[in-house]
Amino acid sequence: MKKELITLNINGDDHEIAVYPWRTLNEVLRDQLHLTGTKLGCGTGDCGACTVLLDGQSVSSCLTLAVEAQGQKITTIEGLALEAAANKDLEKCELDPIQESFIAKGAIQCGFCTPGMIMSTKFLLDHTPKPTEAEIRAGLSGNLCRCTGYNKIVDAIADAAEKISPTK
Amino acid sequence: MSLPQFTFLAPTSLSEACALLEKHQGTIKIKAGGTDMIVRLSHRAVKPDYLMSIKKIPGLDTISYAPDTGLTIGALALLRAVETSPLILENAPMLARAAHATATVQIRNMGTVLGNVCNASPSADNIPTLVAMHAAIVASNGTTEREIPIDEFFLGPGRTSLQANEIAIAIKVPPLAPKSGVSYQKISPRSKVDIAAVNIGALLTLDENEQCQAVRISMGAVGPTPLRAKQAETYLTDRKISDETLAAAGRLAAEDASPISDVRASREYRKLMVEVLTTRALKEAYGFAKN
Amino acid sequence: MSTDHNFSVVGKSLPRSDGRIKAVGAAQYADDIFLPGMLFGKLLRSPVAHARIKSIDTSAAEALPGVKCVITGQDIPKVKYGNWRLVPESQDEYALAIDKVRFIGDEVAAVAALDKDSAEEAIRLIKVEYEELPGAYSVEESLADNAPVIHDEYHQDIPNISLDRKIEYGDLDKAFAEADLVLDDVFTVHATSHAYMEPCSCVAEYDHDGRLTIWTSTQAPYFVQCLLASTLEMRENDIRVIKPFVGGGFGGKMEMRPWEFCAAFIARKLGRPVKFTLTREEELATGRRRHPMRIHSKVGFSKEGMLLAKEFNVHLDGGAYNSMGPTACFLCGNFGAMLYNYPNYRYYGAHVYTNKPPAGAMRGFGAPQALFVAETQMNVAAEKLGIDPVDIRLMNAMETGDEIPGVATISSCGFKESLIKVAEMTNWREKRKNLKPGQGLGLGCYSFISGGVFNWFNTRYNFTSAEVRAFDDGTVHLMTMASDIGQGCDTVLRQILAEELGLKVSDIRLTAADTAVTPQADLGTWGSRVTLMAGNAVRKAAQEIKEELFRMVSLKFDLNVIHDLRCGDGKIYPANRPDRAVPFGEAVRMAQRAKRGEPVIGYGSYTPRNKGLVTPAFSFGAQVAECEVDKETGAVEVKFMTTAHDCGTPINPMSVEGQLEGSVHMGLGYALSEQFIMKEGKTLTTTFLDYKIPCAEDMPPGISVHVDTYEPDGPFGAKEAGEGLVSPTAPAIADAVYAATGYRCMDLPLTPQKVLAGMNKI
């Protein structure tokens, strides 16, 4: 079976790669490009650890065929704070306000769900800048976390929303 | 688990797509959003030689409404689009509720309503409401189109009456008669994000005396295909709506349900839930119909 | 007992030290590691629950292009392993089955190939001929006459009982005869999954120096090192285990596992790095789980509500191997006698083999089961005796100084304060009387250990150790084998060290959990041992440094011997003359000069001695659940959780809260939605669609407060937080459901179906 040559635009950069048609976007990101910030937690679209944005829409990269992601802007966790991903001196880098809120509010424990959680939050706040608590919880419906019990994540998202779109 | 090997096809027109279906009969599977198909491939529940995506076919993602013909939802209209579409929220809000009740945000950003219908899973969230609302599936073989009434669409779990060379390109939902109301009810073991253990769609139309003029009740996850609660429908037609008659309709619906016991619920529990949810659905639909 | 609470770093809600790297997606977990030339591994697992292996044909797999290695039980050393090294005959597992398979998922063969697809394909090509044997899938089936014997070579007098334990004190017969109320109930509790978000993964590499390095998702690098050494027939020092970032464990990653062995074995054989990563399906279908138990509990009260006696008979459904079952069997007996003073107590626990995936350690470890029973019976007794559930508990509650005969002494206890507090916060007494239909309020309590004492691993090292190196630029380097798996010990140990040395957290570099580098040894992250045990070791190491620096400062200012010295604000100074301060770095420089160039290094260790057999310190707490039950569907919605708990000094309150909320989440799933549905040894719930951990919308809001206590054996007064609290949630919810419906659950989980059945509706 032949590989197909495709171009994926990831975090602003074009990557030309040869892939089998049955490769998922998750496999290509992780195994081929070693962009390992995007995790794989279940492979069935139930846990959300693999969430990325395709043209701004949050999707499960484990259920997306890489060949079908061509022509769309792919944003991964590494693309949210490009400087931080490239520059290892994290203390001095400016992060996305969502990332800052997750850190400050104790929304991170083991961190494995965190990239997916943050990408889902990005999608939520891009479309619903002032979410209610119920909207935040609904916005996380596709992201499982086993460590935090979610409540600190909900607090962090409310905090980030306030930072991004302050209440007058 | 890696996906099994397949040749990927992405036709850019319906005629091309239908020709491919014809050519690779028996060895080809269609995907739209892929949220169900990719999981089934990964579990080796299906092993097609060809996987055909219809996402490159233009014009299939529209949602439109006309007062005489009602709603048309294209094959590529995402669950998320149906959930948030002003046209749907205004003209068939229960379709939006059912779309919203489907899986997770990410899945709704990828998957389609029609894909959910064509998978013909007994527990599909979007089917019961569409059945209640007399929906029809528009199928194309590349040259001609035909409408399949939804009551004739499902043959068994994963099986539909689409011909081997046909693609479902849209679903049509006729406008509601005056004094009609619709409801979608669902119960699942985890309270919020979960696959349905039982789900019910109901459409109730009242006559000028506030009696039930017509009613359609569709029950999901209680049989190999969506089941109509025929006894309950017959009973309720031309009858006055009251707590008693709605409760009786619920009991009759449970008699028509033939659920199995599985990991999601037992047969007994499902039967009882058909009764409870049917009564609740009818009550809500009645509330909408009155106003 | 409260002492100096003027801490400058301890007690502060500092953000975790690994927050930023995790937030930007740069934290590397095992599966994120890619080494040049790395092969991908895959395990072949048994599709049958109990069988003899007649033959294995690997020829087709070996012939597949890209496949570099196929191994079966015939290729590996015949060495069994298990965490209970103290009782070698209890070590009952081979990394790959040699003679028999005992559960669906038992590892039979392993493949390494150039890519994942080929490895998976090769697995499908291996042909195994099984001679199927009858299986036993429950405690009852395993203990029936003529039951199949699961391990011919190892069991107690009764086949399939791998191990049992008895505890007895007092005169039970007399006490039961005198009791006014005797409750005699049988409970069943179910298995649940750790469901850590990171599936297990490891990468092994064998270098030219003959050393094996393995990066693995583990809670206990030292266990992996020792057991790899024995099963690979290598020396411990030739094996280096590195814990990368770990995506949660909850007890599920504290043993050596077959994929670690296979990765190491193949890496050594081929001289190429090998990675194994499990799928979620493998995790859920075959992974370790919480012990299901059948518990027969008989408990006697006086009419005034005093506990007189308890007889506690527990059968643990252990699955196919011992795993951590023996410890669960011991601890369940201890937890059965915790929280309250039971003057007369008899425990019999038996660990029973069944043909199911083995149960292992899981957060709470014997306590959620024992306390679901104990707390439910407490609530039943309160009702039958007409006493408020809070009052009957206050009457019997343990206090500081209480003893469990032969087991432990309670060195700090805020249980009564927790009860009083939680009743106040919820307006318990009033609210219980004014419940609306379908509404319920319920109470559950807990106690838990702060690390274990009983040395079942038979380590020859101290339980924890730490090395601190001080630098003349005013920074220090902490080296510890304590393993942060998400709970936050890298941050907490930094806080403890910063407090002791008067430094800022940012002055501390940390290297952790690398057996080649960090000081031998640490038993790992389990049993809520890290804060107390590793914290004490870190403090001791810091104190050694302090002593040395104090000498320098004393010399410099020619201090009178009665002067006290302090560390603070990055300086060292006489307590009465803060103006005469020497910067920390300068003091280090002085010490190095004085020692003619020798570095300033402190070493500390901790091993609990004279602390009984169980733990140095117990935590306590009480929790109230407010629920609403839909009486038509049986659906239970938890509306609010209120918790008051005693964890000693919270080193990082935000971190403690996060642990508590995570515990409530796990307790909620245990109570309501999580379960393995099995059929003849086959797990049917193998995706997160069917194995239902609560999602964000299911999680109730809540509030928690900690009551003020100070644990004398803990670092700065700290003890366990965040494991014990997994226990009270299920009994509290079950009690609330009883208040709402009249159905008293004695068989978890409380599915809607069971609630309706309990209300006699189906």
mmCIF file of C-alpha atoms in Angstrom, chain B:
data_model
loop_
_atom_site.group_PDB
_atom_site.id
_atom_site.type_symbol
_atom_site.label_atom_id
_atom_site.label_comp_id
_atom_site.label_asym_id
_atom_site.label_seq_id
_atom_site.Cartn_x
_atom_site.Cartn_y
_atom_site.Cartn_z
ATOM 1 C CA MET B 1 -4.695 0.328 18.118
ATOM 2 C CA SER B 2 -3.678 1.294 14.598
ATOM 3 C CA LEU B 3 -6.384 1.311 11.968
ATOM 4 C CA PRO B 4 -6.474 -1.548 9.475
ATOM 5 C CA GLN B 5 -5.175 -0.841 6.008
ATOM 6 C CA PHE B 6 -7.569 0.555 3.426
ATOM 7 C CA THR B 7 -7.513 2.551 0.229
ATOM 8 C CA PHE B 8 -8.837 6.006 0.858
ATOM 9 C CA LEU B 9 -11.236 7.563 -1.603
ATOM 10 C CA ALA B 10 -12.381 11.162 -1.521
ATOM 11 C CA PRO B 11 -14.682 11.798 -4.501
ATOM 12 C CA THR B 12 -15.637 15.363 -5.256
ATOM 13 C CA SER B 13 -19.040 14.708 -6.777
ATOM 14 C CA LEU B 14 -22.040 12.575 -5.964
ATOM 15 C CA SER B 15 -21.922 10.753 -9.280
ATOM 16 C CA GLU B 16 -18.296 9.877 -8.751
ATOM 17 C CA ALA B 17 -19.056 8.702 -5.216
ATOM 18 C CA CYS B 18 -21.964 6.514 -6.312
ATOM 19 C CA ALA B 19 -19.919 5.022 -9.111
ATOM 20 C CA LEU B 20 -17.254 4.059 -6.581
ATOM 21 C CA LEU B 21 -19.898 2.481 -4.363
ATOM 22 C CA GLU B 22 -21.162 0.485 -7.294
ATOM 23 C CA LYS B 23 -17.661 -0.570 -8.307
ATOM 24 C CA HIS B 24 -16.469 -1.659 -4.866
ATOM 25 C CA GLN B 25 -19.712 -3.165 -3.627
ATOM 26 C CA GLY B 26 -19.249 -5.182 -0.449
ATOM 27 C CA THR B 27 -15.722 -3.927 0.158
ATOM 28 C CA ILE B 28 -16.351 -0.230 0.635
ATOM 29 C CA LYS B 29 -17.540 1.835 3.588
ATOM 30 C CA ILE B 30 -18.668 5.447 3.642
ATOM 31 C CA LYS B 31 -17.524 7.952 6.191
ATOM 32 C CA ALA B 32 -18.706 11.483 6.830
ATOM 33 C CA GLY B 33 -17.498 12.786 10.216
ATOM 34 C CA GLY B 34 -15.972 9.407 10.928
ATOM 35 C CA THR B 35 -16.530 9.495 14.672
ATOM 36 C CA ASP B 36 -18.270 6.149 14.590
ATOM 37 C CA MET B 37 -16.526 4.614 11.572
ATOM 38 C CA ILE B 38 -12.983 5.209 12.841
ATOM 39 C CA VAL B 39 -13.795 3.549 16.165
ATOM 40 C CA ARG B 40 -15.326 0.581 14.368
ATOM 41 C CA LEU B 41 -12.306 0.299 12.101
ATOM 42 C CA SER B 42 -9.989 0.456 15.091
ATOM 43 C CA HIS B 43 -11.915 -2.358 16.791
ATOM 44 C CA ARG B 44 -11.854 -4.319 13.519
ATOM 45 C CA ALA B 45 -15.656 -4.396 13.645
ATOM 46 C CA VAL B 46 -15.478 -3.534 9.937
ATOM 47 C CA LYS B 47 -12.604 -4.236 7.566
ATOM 48 C CA PRO B 48 -13.338 -2.553 4.239
ATOM 49 C CA ASP B 49 -10.786 -2.495 1.425
ATOM 50 C CA TYR B 50 -11.939 1.018 0.571
ATOM 51 C CA LEU B 51 -12.947 3.845 2.831
ATOM 52 C CA MET B 52 -14.766 6.609 1.037
ATOM 53 C CA SER B 53 -15.087 10.037 2.593
ATOM 54 C CA ILE B 54 -17.938 12.154 1.301
ATOM 55 C CA LYS B 55 -16.572 15.321 2.896
ATOM 56 C CA LYS B 56 -15.195 16.662 -0.384
ATOM 57 C CA ILE B 57 -18.583 16.583 -2.080
ATOM 58 C CA PRO B 58 -19.796 20.190 -2.212
ATOM 59 C CA GLY B 59 -23.197 21.353 -1.060
ATOM 60 C CA LEU B 60 -23.981 18.627 1.428
ATOM 61 C CA ASP B 61 -23.480 20.668 4.586
ATOM 62 C CA THR B 62 -26.478 22.971 4.285
ATOM 63 C CA ILE B 63 -29.353 23.402 6.668
ATOM 64 C CA SER B 64 -32.399 25.074 5.111
ATOM 65 C CA TYR B 65 -36.022 25.686 5.908
ATOM 66 C CA ALA B 66 -39.080 26.451 3.801
ATOM 67 C CA PRO B 67 -42.564 26.855 5.306
ATOM 68 C CA ASP B 68 -44.119 24.344 2.892
ATOM 69 C CA THR B 69 -41.474 21.630 2.822
ATOM 70 C CA GLY B 70 -39.901 22.124 6.202
ATOM 71 C CA LEU B 71 -36.302 21.506 7.184
ATOM 72 C CA THR B 72 -33.596 19.976 5.049
ATOM 73 C CA ILE B 73 -30.430 18.917 6.825
ATOM 74 C CA GLY B 74 -27.549 17.996 4.547
ATOM 75 C CA ALA B 75 -25.478 14.876 5.010
ATOM 76 C CA LEU B 76 -22.442 16.861 6.109
ATOM 77 C CA ALA B 77 -24.253 19.179 8.534
ATOM 78 C CA LEU B 78 -22.366 18.704 11.779
ATOM 79 C CA LEU B 79 -24.079 17.812 15.016
ATOM 80 C CA ARG B 80 -22.682 21.070 16.339
ATOM 81 C CA ALA B 81 -24.280 22.985 13.449
ATOM 82 C CA VAL B 82 -27.659 21.403 14.077
ATOM 83 C CA GLU B 83 -27.306 22.019 17.812
ATOM 84 C CA THR B 84 -26.674 25.735 17.289
ATOM 85 C CA SER B 85 -28.484 26.524 14.020
ATOM 86 C CA PRO B 86 -31.028 29.356 14.471
ATOM 87 C CA LEU B 87 -33.234 27.696 11.833
ATOM 88 C CA ILE B 88 -33.343 24.475 13.828
ATOM 89 C CA LEU B 89 -33.708 26.190 17.180
ATOM 90 C CA GLU B 90 -36.676 28.090 15.828
ATOM 91 C CA ASN B 91 -38.422 25.373 13.841
ATOM 92 C CA ALA B 92 -37.451 22.104 15.484
ATOM 93 C CA PRO B 93 -35.731 22.779 18.796
ATOM 94 C CA MET B 94 -35.963 19.108 19.808
ATOM 95 C CA LEU B 95 -33.628 18.220 16.946
ATOM 96 C CA ALA B 96 -31.132 20.616 18.501
ATOM 97 C CA ARG B 97 -31.699 19.014 21.907
ATOM 98 C CA ALA B 98 -31.063 15.567 20.464
ATOM 99 C CA ALA B 99 -27.950 16.782 18.652
ATOM 100 C CA HIS B 100 -26.717 18.386 21.866
ATOM 101 C CA ALA B 101 -27.346 15.148 23.758
ATOM 102 C CA THR B 102 -25.044 13.289 21.352
ATOM 103 C CA ALA B 103 -21.612 12.432 22.730
ATOM 104 C CA THR B 104 -19.110 15.215 23.464
ATOM 105 C CA VAL B 105 -18.250 18.666 22.148
ATOM 106 C CA GLN B 106 -15.387 17.289 20.063
ATOM 107 C CA ILE B 107 -17.539 14.544 18.550
ATOM 108 C CA ARG B 108 -20.244 17.079 17.744
ATOM 109 C CA ASN B 109 -17.628 19.208 15.992
ATOM 110 C CA MET B 110 -16.778 16.239 13.774
ATOM 111 C CA GLY B 111 -19.840 14.041 13.442
ATOM 112 C CA THR B 112 -23.010 14.597 11.477
ATOM 113 C CA VAL B 113 -26.682 14.089 12.256
ATOM 114 C CA LEU B 114 -27.169 12.023 9.151
ATOM 115 C CA GLY B 115 -24.126 9.919 9.990
ATOM 116 C CA ASN B 116 -25.676 9.172 13.354
ATOM 117 C CA VAL B 117 -28.877 8.152 11.567
ATOM 118 C CA CYS B 118 -27.131 6.016 8.928
ATOM 119 C CA ASN B 119 -25.124 4.098 11.532
ATOM 120 C CA ALA B 120 -28.527 2.797 12.585
ATOM 121 C CA SER B 121 -27.416 2.167 16.118
ATOM 122 C CA PRO B 122 -30.460 1.325 18.242
ATOM 123 C CA SER B 123 -29.400 3.880 20.841
ATOM 124 C CA ALA B 124 -28.616 6.765 18.457
ATOM 125 C CA ASP B 125 -29.613 10.072 19.984
ATOM 126 C CA ASN B 126 -30.898 11.719 16.832
ATOM 127 C CA ILE B 127 -33.204 9.005 15.562
ATOM 128 C CA PRO B 128 -36.261 8.992 17.882
ATOM 129 C CA THR B 129 -37.120 12.646 17.354
ATOM 130 C CA LEU B 130 -36.702 12.332 13.601
ATOM 131 C CA VAL B 131 -38.956 9.274 13.568
ATOM 132 C CA ALA B 132 -41.587 11.090 15.618
ATOM 133 C CA MET B 133 -41.417 14.054 13.258
ATOM 134 C CA HIS B 134 -42.045 12.007 10.058
ATOM 135 C CA ALA B 135 -38.589 12.632 8.675
ATOM 136 C CA ALA B 136 -37.505 11.162 5.348
ATOM 137 C CA ILE B 137 -34.022 10.314 4.167
ATOM 138 C CA VAL B 138 -33.046 11.563 0.739
ATOM 139 C CA ALA B 139 -30.960 8.974 -1.058
ATOM 140 C CA SER B 140 -29.055 9.491 -4.265
ATOM 141 C CA ASN B 141 -27.517 6.962 -6.631
ATOM 142 C CA GLY B 142 -25.679 9.676 -8.489
ATOM 143 C CA THR B 143 -28.353 10.226 -11.080
ATOM 144 C CA THR B 144 -31.699 9.986 -9.337
ATOM 145 C CA GLU B 145 -32.901 10.789 -5.874
ATOM 146 C CA ARG B 146 -35.580 9.130 -3.820
ATOM 147 C CA GLU B 147 -37.061 9.843 -0.422
ATOM 148 C CA ILE B 148 -37.197 6.996 2.060
ATOM 149 C CA PRO B 149 -39.700 7.502 4.877
ATOM 150 C CA ILE B 150 -37.770 7.044 8.120
ATOM 151 C CA ASP B 151 -40.162 4.282 9.228
ATOM 152 C CA GLU B 152 -38.839 2.219 6.321
ATOM 153 C CA PHE B 153 -35.201 3.164 6.736
ATOM 154 C CA PHE B 154 -33.949 0.922 9.540
ATOM 155 C CA LEU B 155 -33.640 -2.819 8.970
ATOM 156 C CA GLY B 156 -31.537 -3.806 11.963
ATOM 157 C CA PRO B 157 -28.562 -2.676 14.008
ATOM 158 C CA GLY B 158 -26.217 -1.037 11.485
ATOM 159 C CA ARG B 159 -28.494 -1.943 8.573
ATOM 160 C CA THR B 160 -30.577 0.453 6.487
ATOM 161 C CA SER B 161 -32.653 0.271 3.335
ATOM 162 C CA LEU B 162 -30.091 2.261 1.339
ATOM 163 C CA GLN B 163 -29.132 0.415 -1.829
ATOM 164 C CA ALA B 164 -25.510 -0.537 -2.315
ATOM 165 C CA ASN B 165 -24.988 2.327 -4.773
ATOM 166 C CA GLU B 166 -26.882 4.945 -2.780
ATOM 167 C CA ILE B 167 -25.715 7.684 -0.495
ATOM 168 C CA ALA B 168 -27.946 9.425 2.007
ATOM 169 C CA ILE B 169 -27.515 13.072 1.073
ATOM 170 C CA ALA B 170 -30.031 14.796 3.321
ATOM 171 C CA ILE B 171 -32.783 14.352 5.803
ATOM 172 C CA LYS B 172 -36.069 16.165 5.406
ATOM 173 C CA VAL B 173 -38.331 17.055 8.280
ATOM 174 C CA PRO B 174 -41.796 18.300 7.302
ATOM 175 C CA PRO B 175 -43.194 21.346 9.090
ATOM 176 C CA LEU B 176 -45.291 20.659 12.148
ATOM 177 C CA ALA B 177 -49.072 20.790 11.936
ATOM 178 C CA PRO B 178 -50.587 23.555 14.051
ATOM 179 C CA LYS B 179 -50.995 22.747 17.732
ATOM 180 C CA SER B 180 -48.153 20.240 17.706
ATOM 181 C CA GLY B 181 -45.405 19.624 20.214
ATOM 182 C CA VAL B 182 -42.293 17.466 20.214
ATOM 183 C CA SER B 183 -40.113 16.063 22.963
ATOM 184 C CA TYR B 184 -36.896 14.118 23.255
ATOM 185 C CA GLN B 185 -36.158 12.222 26.481
ATOM 186 C CA LYS B 186 -33.139 10.149 27.330
ATOM 187 C CA ILE B 187 -31.758 8.237 30.254
ATOM 188 C CA SER B 188 -28.288 6.844 30.684
ATOM 189 C CA PRO B 189 -26.241 5.475 33.565
ATOM 190 C CA ARG B 190 -23.868 8.441 33.815
ATOM 191 C CA SER B 191 -26.075 11.434 34.275
ATOM 192 C CA LYS B 192 -24.796 13.806 31.604
ATOM 193 C CA VAL B 193 -22.478 12.713 28.826
ATOM 194 C CA ASP B 194 -23.457 9.208 27.946
ATOM 195 C CA ILE B 195 -24.912 6.829 25.459
ATOM 196 C CA ALA B 196 -28.638 6.331 25.939
ATOM 197 C CA ALA B 197 -29.917 3.301 27.827
ATOM 198 C CA VAL B 198 -33.373 4.275 26.578
ATOM 199 C CA ASN B 199 -34.513 7.277 24.557
ATOM 200 C CA ILE B 200 -37.901 8.446 23.404
ATOM 201 C CA GLY B 201 -39.075 10.886 20.761
ATOM 202 C CA ALA B 202 -42.686 11.998 20.691
ATOM 203 C CA LEU B 203 -44.821 14.224 18.493
ATOM 204 C CA LEU B 204 -48.264 15.139 19.691
ATOM 205 C CA THR B 205 -50.856 17.110 17.709
ATOM 206 C CA LEU B 206 -54.031 18.415 19.319
ATOM 207 C CA ASP B 207 -57.382 19.045 17.703
ATOM 208 C CA GLU B 208 -59.479 22.119 18.359
ATOM 209 C CA ASN B 209 -60.910 20.463 21.490
ATOM 210 C CA GLU B 210 -57.433 19.922 22.903
ATOM 211 C CA GLN B 211 -57.849 16.209 22.325
ATOM 212 C CA CYS B 212 -55.065 14.182 20.802
ATOM 213 C CA GLN B 213 -55.545 14.293 17.064
ATOM 214 C CA ALA B 214 -52.364 12.425 16.174
ATOM 215 C CA VAL B 215 -49.355 11.108 18.004
ATOM 216 C CA ARG B 216 -46.104 9.388 17.082
ATOM 217 C CA ILE B 217 -43.833 7.841 19.653
ATOM 218 C CA SER B 218 -40.428 6.410 18.808
ATOM 219 C CA MET B 219 -38.460 4.314 21.246
ATOM 220 C CA GLY B 220 -34.687 3.858 21.017
ATOM 221 C CA ALA B 221 -32.389 1.215 22.509
ATOM 222 C CA VAL B 222 -35.264 -1.141 23.211
ATOM 223 C CA GLY B 223 -35.174 -3.177 20.035
ATOM 224 C CA PRO B 224 -32.941 -3.889 17.030
ATOM 225 C CA THR B 225 -34.354 -0.834 15.246
ATOM 226 C CA PRO B 226 -36.190 2.218 16.573
ATOM 227 C CA LEU B 227 -39.618 0.975 17.593
ATOM 228 C CA ARG B 228 -42.921 2.779 17.361
ATOM 229 C CA ALA B 229 -45.150 2.571 20.411
ATOM 230 C CA LYS B 230 -48.134 1.594 18.293
ATOM 231 C CA GLN B 231 -50.433 0.548 21.126
ATOM 232 C CA ALA B 232 -49.847 3.796 22.947
ATOM 233 C CA GLU B 233 -50.383 5.811 19.764
ATOM 234 C CA THR B 234 -53.692 4.061 19.017
ATOM 235 C CA TYR B 235 -54.824 4.427 22.598
ATOM 236 C CA LEU B 236 -54.090 8.118 22.814
ATOM 237 C CA THR B 237 -55.492 9.139 19.442
ATOM 238 C CA ASP B 238 -58.809 10.994 19.824
ATOM 239 C CA ARG B 239 -58.486 10.832 23.568
ATOM 240 C CA LYS B 240 -58.375 13.666 26.033
ATOM 241 C CA ILE B 241 -54.940 14.373 27.479
ATOM 242 C CA SER B 242 -54.697 13.928 31.207
ATOM 243 C CA ASP B 243 -52.148 12.613 33.673
ATOM 244 C CA GLU B 244 -54.056 9.347 33.616
ATOM 245 C CA THR B 245 -54.139 8.907 29.851
ATOM 246 C CA LEU B 246 -50.469 9.875 29.529
ATOM 247 C CA ALA B 247 -49.542 7.364 32.227
ATOM 248 C CA ALA B 248 -51.584 4.713 30.470
ATOM 249 C CA ALA B 249 -49.844 5.538 27.191
ATOM 250 C CA GLY B 250 -46.510 5.084 28.952
ATOM 251 C CA ARG B 251 -47.549 1.642 30.191
ATOM 252 C CA LEU B 252 -48.683 0.622 26.715
ATOM 253 C CA ALA B 253 -45.408 1.825 25.218
ATOM 254 C CA ALA B 254 -43.505 -0.413 27.631
ATOM 255 C CA GLU B 255 -45.578 -3.351 26.361
ATOM 256 C CA ASP B 256 -44.408 -2.647 22.829
ATOM 257 C CA ALA B 257 -40.752 -2.392 23.785
ATOM 258 C CA SER B 258 -38.606 -5.491 23.429
ATOM 259 C CA PRO B 259 -35.336 -4.543 25.079
ATOM 260 C CA ILE B 260 -32.441 -6.810 25.882
ATOM 261 C CA SER B 261 -30.204 -6.800 28.941
ATOM 262 C CA ASP B 262 -26.708 -5.576 28.225
ATOM 263 C CA VAL B 263 -23.882 -3.666 29.872
ATOM 264 C CA ARG B 264 -25.905 -0.486 29.813
ATOM 265 C CA ALA B 265 -29.129 -1.643 31.466
ATOM 266 C CA SER B 266 -31.284 -4.656 32.164
ATOM 267 C CA ARG B 267 -34.384 -5.543 30.205
ATOM 268 C CA GLU B 268 -36.664 -4.836 33.180
ATOM 269 C CA TYR B 269 -35.135 -1.445 33.818
ATOM 270 C CA ARG B 270 -35.388 -0.486 30.179
ATOM 271 C CA LYS B 271 -39.053 -1.445 30.041
ATOM 272 C CA LEU B 272 -39.815 0.657 33.066
ATOM 273 C CA MET B 273 -37.850 3.569 31.624
ATOM 274 C CA VAL B 274 -39.838 3.374 28.407
ATOM 275 C CA GLU B 275 -42.947 3.877 30.507
ATOM 276 C CA VAL B 276 -41.489 6.778 32.495
ATOM 277 C CA LEU B 277 -39.842 8.551 29.578
ATOM 278 C CA THR B 278 -42.813 8.101 27.239
ATOM 279 C CA THR B 279 -45.086 9.699 29.784
ATOM 280 C CA ARG B 280 -42.602 12.517 30.311
ATOM 281 C CA ALA B 281 -42.119 13.029 26.578
ATOM 282 C CA LEU B 282 -45.845 13.143 25.945
ATOM 283 C CA LYS B 283 -46.346 15.540 28.816
ATOM 284 C CA GLU B 284 -43.689 17.890 27.500
ATOM 285 C CA ALA B 285 -44.957 17.615 23.917
ATOM 286 C CA TYR B 286 -48.479 18.345 25.166
ATOM 287 C CA GLY B 287 -47.177 21.447 26.922
ATOM 288 C CA PHE B 288 -45.655 22.711 23.677
ATOM 289 C CA ALA B 289 -48.738 21.775 21.632
ATOM 290 C CA LYS B 290 -51.084 23.741 23.886
ATOM 291 C CA ASN B 291 -49.120 26.946 23.362
#
